[in-house]
XYZ file of C-alpha atoms in Angstrom:
666
model
C 104.123 -69.384 146.169
C 104.770 -70.086 142.512
C 108.203 -71.455 141.545
C 109.990 -71.497 138.207
C 110.433 -74.835 136.405
C 113.917 -76.166 135.749
C 113.600 -75.412 132.070
C 112.496 -71.854 132.816
C 115.416 -71.360 135.191
C 117.758 -72.835 132.668
C 116.385 -70.655 129.899
C 116.643 -67.542 132.007
C 120.153 -68.441 133.014
C 121.174 -69.216 129.473
C 119.832 -66.009 127.925
C 122.711 -63.634 127.146
C 122.547 -60.140 128.710
C 122.453 -58.457 125.277
C 119.410 -60.506 124.308
C 117.637 -59.613 127.568
C 118.311 -55.886 127.042
C 117.033 -56.157 123.488
C 113.867 -57.935 124.633
C 113.241 -55.361 127.362
C 113.723 -52.503 124.914
C 111.322 -54.153 122.477
C 108.760 -54.816 125.192
C 108.821 -51.230 126.464
C 109.270 -48.908 123.483
C 109.676 -45.203 124.092
C 106.347 -43.381 123.963
C 105.793 -41.675 120.608
C 105.229 -38.328 122.280
C 108.084 -38.590 124.800
C 110.444 -35.600 124.754
C 113.480 -36.049 122.522
C 116.198 -33.411 122.869
C 117.742 -31.903 119.760
C 121.486 -32.467 119.679
C 123.631 -29.440 118.928
C 127.172 -29.339 117.578
C 129.307 -26.849 119.491
C 131.743 -24.987 117.223
C 134.827 -22.982 118.180
C 135.102 -20.086 117.818
C 131.413 -19.595 118.522
C 129.701 -18.384 115.302
C 127.288 -15.450 115.120
C 123.860 -15.874 116.672
C 122.072 -16.008 113.339
C 124.527 -18.554 111.914
C 123.976 -20.793 114.943
C 120.210 -20.342 114.748
C 120.016 -21.102 111.031
C 122.165 -24.201 111.467
C 119.865 -25.443 114.226
C 117.724 -28.508 113.602
C 114.072 -27.577 113.950
C 111.423 -30.017 115.096
C 107.986 -29.546 113.533
C 105.950 -27.437 115.948
C 103.341 -30.190 116.022
C 105.989 -32.475 117.554
C 106.931 -29.850 120.153
C 103.234 -29.591 121.017
C 102.738 -33.368 121.188
C 105.756 -33.806 123.472
C 104.289 -31.121 125.698
C 100.795 -32.579 125.782
C 99.064 -29.982 123.613
C 96.422 -31.534 121.368
C 96.170 -30.775 117.655
C 92.784 -29.089 118.045
C 94.352 -26.749 120.632
C 96.837 -25.378 118.097
C 96.654 -22.781 115.353
C 99.585 -23.333 113.004
C 101.625 -20.503 111.486
C 103.793 -22.540 109.155
C 105.751 -25.634 110.250
C 107.712 -24.132 113.168
C 105.413 -21.833 115.119
C 101.854 -21.948 116.373
C 99.378 -20.331 118.726
C 97.884 -22.175 121.683
C 94.136 -21.763 122.091
C 92.899 -20.596 125.486
C 90.450 -23.522 125.693
C 93.381 -25.626 126.864
C 93.080 -24.010 130.306
C 89.645 -25.537 130.789
C 90.980 -29.023 129.987
C 93.953 -28.640 132.316
C 92.234 -26.736 135.147
C 92.459 -29.616 137.658
C 96.139 -30.281 136.909
C 98.650 -28.984 139.502
C 100.972 -26.116 138.594
C 104.668 -26.611 138.015
C 107.578 -24.764 139.621
C 107.806 -21.063 138.746
C 111.296 -19.556 138.230
C 112.066 -15.898 137.485
C 115.393 -14.974 135.894
C 116.543 -11.455 136.748
C 119.903 -9.667 136.974
C 122.116 -7.179 138.744
C 122.208 -3.596 137.432
C 123.407 -4.127 133.851
C 125.880 -2.423 131.587
C 124.394 -0.927 128.386
C 125.375 -4.227 126.725
C 123.055 -6.324 128.904
C 124.271 -9.184 131.068
C 122.615 -12.159 129.372
C 119.260 -12.652 131.102
C 117.534 -14.117 128.048
C 120.526 -16.297 127.180
C 120.576 -17.556 130.774
C 116.814 -18.162 130.710
C 117.122 -20.267 127.560
C 120.318 -22.047 128.662
C 118.766 -22.962 132.016
C 115.673 -24.311 130.269
C 117.782 -26.373 127.871
C 119.724 -27.795 130.811
C 116.554 -28.683 132.731
C 114.889 -30.327 129.748
C 117.658 -31.824 127.630
C 120.195 -32.697 130.353
C 118.208 -33.303 133.555
C 115.099 -34.798 131.941
C 112.698 -32.298 133.518
C 109.559 -31.090 131.791
C 110.199 -27.413 131.129
C 108.867 -24.414 129.217
C 110.719 -21.159 128.572
C 108.300 -18.197 128.817
C 109.633 -14.925 127.396
C 108.576 -11.689 125.713
C 108.374 -10.952 122.015
C 110.855 -8.204 121.106
C 110.030 -4.934 119.399
C 111.369 -4.486 115.886
C 112.475 -0.970 116.856
C 115.527 -2.007 118.913
C 116.106 -4.995 116.592
C 116.725 -2.640 113.669
C 118.270 0.023 115.908
C 121.226 -0.795 118.124
C 120.337 -3.749 120.332
C 119.945 -6.479 117.730
C 118.038 -9.699 118.326
C 116.458 -10.706 121.619
C 116.078 -14.456 121.187
C 118.997 -15.271 123.469
C 122.489 -15.811 122.128
C 125.188 -18.286 121.226
C 124.009 -21.852 121.831
C 121.107 -20.762 124.028
C 118.510 -19.321 121.679
C 114.853 -19.492 120.658
C 114.437 -20.551 117.031
C 113.590 -19.672 114.306
C 115.263 -16.494 115.570
C 114.318 -14.482 112.471
C 110.632 -15.148 113.109
C 111.072 -14.456 116.822
C 112.563 -11.017 116.156
C 110.470 -10.031 113.120
C 106.664 -10.097 113.077
C 106.262 -13.616 114.575
C 102.471 -14.147 114.315
C 101.503 -10.489 114.066
C 100.629 -9.724 117.708
C 102.502 -6.403 117.758
C 100.812 -5.338 114.528
C 97.423 -6.085 116.097
C 98.366 -3.845 119.022
C 99.494 -1.080 116.654
C 96.173 -1.179 114.765
C 94.126 -1.335 117.980
C 95.963 1.550 119.635
C 95.696 3.787 116.580
C 92.000 2.965 116.217
C 91.501 4.400 119.715
C 93.529 7.492 118.753
C 91.412 8.008 115.646
C 88.185 7.544 117.632
C 89.336 10.042 120.267
C 90.370 12.858 117.933
C 87.310 12.393 115.729
C 84.972 12.473 118.726
C 86.465 15.766 119.918
C 86.008 17.228 116.422
C 82.372 16.101 116.055
C 81.416 17.344 119.515
C 82.736 20.800 118.600
C 80.722 20.874 115.385
C 77.381 19.446 116.561
C 74.834 20.366 119.205
C 73.545 17.770 121.678
C 70.539 16.724 119.600
C 72.544 16.221 116.389
C 75.179 14.305 118.322
C 72.600 11.969 119.863
C 70.853 11.415 116.525
C 74.163 10.583 114.873
C 75.087 8.075 117.587
C 71.627 6.456 117.681
C 70.082 7.021 114.236
C 66.394 6.255 113.826
C 65.230 3.867 111.122
C 62.204 4.553 108.876
C 59.885 3.486 111.701
C 61.548 5.870 114.140
C 63.171 3.007 116.048
C 66.606 3.371 117.585
C 68.925 0.957 119.357
C 71.990 1.007 121.560
C 75.080 -1.019 120.620
C 76.560 -3.286 123.337
C 79.308 -0.760 124.184
C 76.698 2.000 124.530
C 74.804 -0.085 127.083
C 78.022 -0.346 129.116
C 78.396 3.447 129.060
C 74.784 3.912 130.166
C 75.361 1.557 133.094
C 78.413 3.606 134.122
C 76.222 6.749 134.015
C 73.550 5.071 136.129
C 70.968 5.204 133.322
C 69.040 1.933 133.377
C 67.247 2.208 130.022
C 67.525 -0.021 126.937
C 65.549 2.064 124.417
C 67.177 5.295 123.173
C 63.755 6.869 122.703
C 63.161 6.592 126.466
C 66.021 8.907 127.393
C 65.167 12.354 128.681
C 66.831 15.384 127.025
C 69.213 15.612 129.991
C 70.075 11.905 129.735
C 70.634 12.245 125.989
C 73.170 14.989 126.616
C 74.955 13.043 129.366
C 75.116 9.966 127.141
C 76.157 11.628 123.874
C 78.524 14.404 124.934
C 81.851 13.266 126.418
C 82.917 16.911 126.865
C 86.614 16.033 126.754
C 89.111 18.499 128.189
C 91.681 18.514 125.392
C 94.494 19.579 127.747
C 94.160 16.252 129.581
C 94.417 13.907 126.580
C 97.110 11.303 127.229
C 96.509 8.876 124.337
C 99.027 9.231 121.494
C 99.749 7.064 118.461
C 102.179 4.149 118.107
C 104.410 2.452 115.553
C 106.876 -0.417 116.096
C 109.872 1.379 114.596
C 112.444 3.690 116.193
C 111.310 6.934 114.550
C 112.491 9.894 116.630
C 110.937 12.407 114.199
C 107.486 11.273 115.306
C 108.024 11.991 119.013
C 106.078 15.236 118.669
C 103.791 15.864 115.676
C 100.936 18.186 114.761
C 97.818 16.437 113.499
C 94.596 17.729 111.968
C 96.126 19.965 109.301
C 94.007 18.641 106.401
C 91.585 21.035 104.682
C 88.578 19.108 106.020
C 89.973 19.388 109.573
C 90.583 23.144 109.543
C 90.391 24.469 113.086
C 91.119 21.114 114.680
C 94.920 21.004 114.415
C 96.664 20.052 117.643
C 99.860 18.524 118.942
C 100.199 14.768 119.375
C 103.025 12.260 118.954
C 104.065 8.658 118.579
C 105.328 6.112 121.082
C 106.821 2.759 120.157
C 104.126 0.059 120.055
C 105.508 -1.927 122.973
C 104.920 1.159 125.153
C 101.175 1.007 124.402
C 98.823 0.317 127.291
C 97.184 -2.275 125.051
C 100.457 -4.218 125.160
C 100.477 -4.014 128.966
C 96.861 -5.232 129.042
C 97.784 -8.188 126.838
C 100.586 -9.112 129.235
C 98.474 -8.824 132.399
C 95.106 -10.187 131.316
C 93.892 -13.589 132.525
C 91.343 -14.305 129.786
C 89.200 -12.939 126.962
C 86.458 -11.571 129.216
C 89.008 -9.943 131.499
C 90.783 -8.402 128.481
C 87.491 -6.926 127.220
C 86.891 -5.312 130.623
C 90.431 -3.933 130.807
C 90.203 -2.381 127.338
C 87.007 -0.627 128.374
C 88.689 0.826 131.491
C 91.657 2.391 129.655
C 91.617 6.139 130.363
C 92.339 8.497 127.450
C 91.544 11.870 129.073
C 89.269 13.543 131.609
C 86.189 15.602 130.852
C 85.677 19.216 131.850
C 84.093 18.053 135.103
C 87.276 16.160 136.025
C 85.852 12.684 135.396
C 87.785 9.937 133.585
C 86.970 9.379 129.895
C 87.575 5.779 128.875
C 87.855 3.698 125.729
C 84.405 2.330 126.609
C 83.047 5.885 126.592
C 84.477 6.313 123.090
C 82.550 3.213 122.002
C 85.629 1.465 120.618
C 86.484 -1.097 123.333
C 84.567 -3.895 121.598
C 86.303 -3.247 118.276
C 89.696 -3.272 119.998
C 88.844 -6.644 121.535
C 87.963 -8.008 118.087
C 91.336 -6.863 116.730
C 93.087 -8.500 119.707
C 91.117 -11.775 119.881
C 93.919 -13.783 118.235
C 96.813 -11.892 119.814
C 95.694 -13.111 123.263
C 96.715 -16.664 122.309
C 100.358 -17.410 123.302
C 102.881 -18.344 120.614
C 104.644 -21.719 120.782
C 108.259 -22.030 119.612
C 111.371 -24.031 120.596
C 114.961 -23.671 121.786
C 118.056 -24.889 119.942
C 117.931 -28.086 122.010
C 114.279 -28.757 121.246
C 112.691 -27.701 124.536
C 109.395 -25.778 124.182
C 109.056 -22.018 124.562
C 106.076 -19.689 124.810
C 106.649 -16.218 123.382
C 103.914 -13.765 124.254
C 103.575 -9.996 124.781
C 106.438 -7.540 125.106
C 105.680 -4.543 127.313
C 108.402 -1.961 127.944
C 110.270 -2.582 131.188
C 110.339 1.082 132.225
C 106.913 2.687 131.723
C 105.274 -0.762 131.776
C 106.144 -3.851 133.802
C 108.406 -5.679 131.317
C 107.146 -9.261 131.590
C 105.796 -11.900 129.227
C 102.113 -12.692 129.583
C 100.215 -14.155 132.526
C 98.169 -16.224 130.059
C 101.314 -17.919 128.698
C 102.562 -18.663 132.227
C 99.178 -20.045 133.309
C 99.140 -22.467 130.380
C 102.813 -23.385 130.773
C 102.541 -24.167 134.498
C 99.655 -26.545 133.810
C 101.433 -28.235 130.904
C 104.659 -28.969 132.798
C 102.765 -30.294 135.831
C 103.772 -30.700 139.454
C 107.467 -31.539 138.999
C 108.035 -29.470 135.856
C 109.535 -25.996 135.507
C 108.449 -22.749 133.878
C 111.430 -20.432 133.458
C 110.506 -16.822 132.727
C 112.414 -13.554 132.947
C 111.814 -9.957 133.997
C 113.079 -6.963 132.047
C 116.068 -4.843 133.130
C 117.754 -5.255 136.530
C 116.072 -6.752 139.587
C 115.319 -3.320 141.085
C 112.898 -2.759 138.191
C 111.939 -6.045 136.507
C 111.894 -8.388 139.483
C 110.129 -5.852 141.702
C 107.395 -5.397 139.083
C 107.181 -9.141 138.454
C 106.405 -9.731 142.120
C 104.315 -6.668 142.988
C 102.314 -6.381 139.750
C 102.352 -9.568 137.672
C 102.188 -12.069 140.539
C 99.502 -9.979 142.216
C 97.201 -10.224 139.175
C 98.041 -13.815 138.245
C 97.977 -15.340 141.727
C 100.981 -17.445 140.610
C 103.680 -17.904 143.233
C 107.388 -18.081 142.251
C 109.638 -20.511 144.107
C 113.083 -19.451 142.837
C 114.836 -16.315 141.593
C 117.898 -16.735 139.391
C 120.079 -13.625 139.719
C 122.352 -13.214 136.694
C 125.682 -11.520 137.418
C 128.712 -10.922 135.237
C 132.295 -10.052 136.076
C 132.079 -7.276 133.481
C 129.117 -5.515 135.117
C 130.548 -5.863 138.628
C 133.831 -4.305 137.493
C 131.850 -1.400 136.054
C 130.077 -0.994 139.417
C 133.463 -1.071 141.110
C 134.515 2.056 139.246
C 135.590 0.669 135.876
C 135.601 2.769 132.698
C 132.370 3.564 130.881
C 130.926 0.696 128.847
C 129.549 1.857 125.494
C 127.610 -0.330 123.073
C 129.447 -0.763 119.774
C 132.871 0.208 121.184
C 135.680 -2.129 122.353
C 135.861 -2.860 126.079
C 138.594 -1.177 128.126
C 141.532 -3.385 129.289
C 140.076 -3.507 132.827
C 137.228 -5.673 131.500
C 139.302 -8.188 129.547
C 142.173 -8.611 132.030
C 142.046 -9.977 135.577
C 141.372 -7.215 138.109
C 140.220 -8.602 141.445
C 140.384 -5.268 143.243
C 137.987 -3.622 140.786
C 135.695 -6.646 140.890
C 135.590 -6.668 144.700
C 134.637 -2.989 144.745
C 131.571 -3.748 142.608
C 130.199 -6.629 144.697
C 127.877 -4.413 146.832
C 125.621 -4.086 143.790
C 125.110 -7.859 143.745
C 124.565 -7.915 147.496
C 121.805 -5.320 147.356
C 119.949 -7.204 144.613
C 120.169 -10.463 146.569
C 118.878 -8.723 149.702
C 115.973 -7.260 147.725
C 114.976 -10.667 146.363
C 115.094 -12.198 149.828
C 112.660 -9.528 151.073
C 109.988 -11.246 148.973
C 110.659 -14.586 150.673
C 111.931 -16.335 147.534
C 114.993 -18.599 147.298
C 117.866 -17.029 145.329
C 120.369 -18.778 143.076
C 123.113 -16.639 141.505
C 124.143 -17.476 137.938
C 127.608 -16.146 137.148
C 127.273 -15.736 133.387
C 130.888 -16.326 132.457
C 132.529 -14.681 129.445
C 135.669 -15.866 127.647
C 137.946 -13.282 129.332
C 136.819 -14.084 132.893
C 139.535 -15.769 134.949
C 138.918 -18.639 137.419
C 139.868 -16.346 140.311
C 137.314 -13.728 139.225
C 134.331 -16.056 138.834
C 135.206 -17.787 142.096
C 135.294 -14.430 143.892
C 131.760 -13.676 142.679
C 130.502 -17.150 143.535
C 132.000 -17.100 147.036
C 130.674 -13.585 147.740
C 127.153 -14.492 146.598
C 126.992 -17.389 149.061
C 128.054 -15.118 151.902
C 125.428 -12.577 150.828
C 122.566 -15.006 151.344
C 122.158 -16.789 148.017
C 121.130 -20.432 148.384
C 123.700 -21.305 145.722
C 125.959 -19.580 143.205
C 127.012 -21.330 140.021
C 129.284 -20.453 137.113
C 127.422 -20.973 133.830
C 128.774 -21.147 130.265
C 125.502 -21.655 128.381
C 126.321 -19.075 125.678
C 129.280 -21.141 124.475
C 128.133 -24.602 125.609
C 124.336 -24.552 125.460
C 122.383 -26.558 128.025
C 125.475 -28.524 128.991
C 127.086 -25.299 130.207
C 124.092 -24.578 132.464
C 123.675 -28.077 133.904
C 125.155 -27.135 137.288
C 122.883 -24.080 137.374
C 119.865 -26.259 136.607
C 120.796 -28.662 139.409
C 121.061 -25.719 141.816
C 117.626 -24.440 140.747
C 116.045 -27.887 141.204
C 117.565 -28.090 144.673
C 116.452 -24.558 145.618
C 112.901 -25.288 144.430
C 112.650 -28.095 146.983
C 113.536 -25.777 149.858
C 110.732 -23.985 151.733
C 109.910 -20.425 150.688
C 107.350 -17.875 151.855
C 106.476 -15.397 149.153
C 105.051 -12.027 150.192
C 104.349 -8.690 148.519
C 106.340 -5.590 149.403
C 103.272 -3.438 150.036
C 99.492 -3.593 150.404
C 97.227 -2.156 147.708
C 95.213 -0.441 150.441
C 98.111 1.901 151.166
C 98.126 5.377 149.639
C 99.842 6.168 146.338
C 102.652 8.001 148.110
C 103.161 5.248 150.681
C 103.543 2.658 147.923
C 105.978 4.850 145.979
C 108.036 5.570 149.090
C 108.112 1.907 150.142
C 109.651 0.912 146.814
C 112.072 3.860 146.897
C 113.198 3.042 150.444
C 113.212 -0.778 150.393
C 114.398 -1.464 146.832
C 116.413 1.599 145.755
C 117.595 2.583 149.307
C 116.695 6.225 148.688
C 116.607 8.597 151.662
C 113.279 10.039 150.566
C 110.943 11.060 147.746
C 110.112 14.527 146.423
C 107.151 15.370 144.186
C 106.735 18.095 141.586
C 103.551 20.205 141.759
C 102.308 18.348 138.667
C 102.806 14.969 140.360
C 101.061 16.217 143.504
C 98.045 17.297 141.444
C 97.940 13.967 139.582
C 98.147 11.954 142.799
C 95.253 13.972 144.228
C 93.206 13.456 141.041
C 93.847 9.710 140.825
C 92.975 9.303 144.489
C 89.706 11.170 143.913
C 88.929 8.983 140.879
C 89.527 5.798 142.895
C 92.740 4.735 141.130
C 94.778 4.825 144.351
C 94.272 1.095 145.021
C 96.373 0.120 142.004
C 99.982 -1.135 142.262
C 102.887 1.131 141.284
C 104.933 0.602 138.116
C 107.993 2.791 138.691
C 109.566 4.279 135.553
C 113.258 5.008 136.007
C 116.662 4.308 134.512
C 117.738 0.656 134.566
C 121.419 1.608 134.813
C 121.456 2.570 138.500
C 119.599 1.978 141.761
C 119.151 5.760 141.793
C 117.564 7.937 139.108
C 121.025 9.050 137.967
C 122.410 6.529 135.469
C 125.985 7.553 136.294
C 125.696 6.399 139.943
C 126.960 2.829 139.840
C 127.402 0.196 142.533
C 125.081 0.482 145.551
C 124.613 4.237 145.998
C 123.240 5.765 149.204
C 122.435 9.270 150.419
C 120.221 10.197 147.483
C 116.602 11.228 147.040
C 114.344 10.589 144.081
C 111.952 13.023 142.447
C 108.607 11.935 141.020
C 108.242 14.165 137.968
C 104.729 13.026 137.098
C 102.350 10.116 137.618
C 100.418 8.561 134.745
C 97.547 6.079 134.874
C 97.265 2.791 132.990
C 93.938 1.879 134.536
C 93.114 -0.818 131.978
C 96.469 -2.489 132.478
C 95.973 -2.066 136.203
C 98.755 0.180 137.492
C 99.912 3.752 137.971
C 103.363 4.636 136.709
C 105.306 7.324 138.546
C 107.969 8.796 136.260
C 111.351 9.340 137.908
C 113.436 11.406 135.522
C 113.033 11.557 131.738
C 111.651 8.399 130.141
C 111.619 8.182 126.355
C 108.691 6.266 124.907
C 110.033 6.480 121.347
C 113.695 5.431 120.907
C 115.840 6.942 118.161
C 118.194 5.423 115.617
C 121.989 5.812 115.889
C 124.141 7.019 113.002
C 124.750 3.411 111.984
C 121.702 1.319 112.888
C 121.681 -2.471 112.874
C 119.502 -2.496 109.763
C 122.615 -1.823 107.633
C 123.583 -5.471 108.136
C 120.156 -6.990 107.519
C 119.416 -8.337 104.065
C 117.985 -11.331 102.249
C 119.923 -14.013 100.380
C 117.894 -13.997 97.181
C 118.987 -17.515 96.228
C 118.301 -19.314 99.518
C 115.712 -16.977 101.061
C 117.744 -16.781 104.283
C 117.822 -13.634 106.390
C 121.348 -12.229 106.678
C 123.050 -10.160 109.378
C 120.213 -9.966 111.873
C 122.574 -10.416 114.836
């Protein structure tokens, strides 16, 4: 055994502690790419969201990427503070274990929202900047419609935000514009095809689709070969088709009454909800009714959110159904010959966007499907990449749109089913304000001051609203996932009120319940929440779906209605009955259900607060998003194009012409 010499012992003994610490620090410098949190200065009173965001210190996006382990050649830069991550990164990281998957959801909200995004960001900041965990926030890109309408920004709030928040809320890297162009290309292809089929006989139609060159040679395009395969015609040369095969190939024979594909724009424009198209002089005789939805309601957006790769996205685009033909068969985007072109327009949009939080933790922002007629989640692709980047002990914190009866249910039954990714923890956001509303408090209206009941202590009203929280916790536990309740505390909440919620949540089955002040205090205010999530993630869980895809359409609908909403039963209109029969015949009955209903109640009546019972739901109609991979039963009236109020948010938005800063966004 080696022993130290006297001089060595003496030297070691003589060395002052400060010198030793200095030597150690010099010998083991911090890795250049090690995560370094961004310090924030908390001001009181808390400034506006945009003032906080614009005062934030931004790291170059290349530094965010380097700290995360993304290589330079895996990035596509969009200026100094945002970038896209190339999908090739998945191949490099394929053998790396996934991190811990956390979904942030909420109780039934007030029209003001209860702070899911702010909680998602605050929790991520706490995990990364205060607990030293590797973490990525994974959230949706907002539509500009609500941003300029009444809702305002969607980047979080207070000291828990994604920055630059102006870029986040406006355009970002152009993904929504790509969806708008792609969707409207399909609409143009559909209407034009109907017009040309009316004006041309079978031979002219075939010759136009497969024109012969001077030598009489014809060829099929790649999308045409896919249509031929669907028809069971195994021929590669157009000249080899029989007259009957030419007719089957060329004539889609669309039943115009069944067309479901409209147009989209990412602005709240109520005047476009119903429009008549085809009134130009060259289109005489082809006028018909159509309309516009908001872009985030497009099936192309839902495909972007649910796809697992470029090849999968190409297949999904081809399967999107736009109508049925006069024989009752589905007519798809592939049949129209435009699926390949749509894929080309979307080839860059499939790459997730990389941004950062106020405290310098990384965030992926990708896709933004509606949470009512679609599933309301950020993309599977972004989550797949994020889980690999954070690694075994890291965290990916994502969120689901609306309350847990809609967003969380769809996250589990649709998104997790297609991704194969298993969540370990659900964070259930609750507020004293919302629970008082569910207890019978006055109506909460966006843009109007809150009633005294919401800003003064009222334990009786709060207690009456707790059943809403209990039902959401019970629903989450049905999926076998550990639940942590985050009491998102506002300035007017009293200690007795937040403690009542916390104590009740524990008795209701939550693994933990923590008061969080991340809006005012950033990551520091969510540190206790982060510790609870880390602890819950270590506990055993057994995730399971609510229903099997092999069950019938009605069985799946009724399972959700009974188990999640607590409805007594389901009724169907004659139209819905006919659609269910048709989709079953077409083989769409094995798809999951994406229930479209109000987010303001467990029932389909937005005025029924709390935890209502003794009600039935009516399925008004059932629509198919076959490319996205779900059917969506419509329960009540669902608007796919919002309108603007008398005083929209855009009144406050302007540009400082001297500094170039955006003003008044939120």
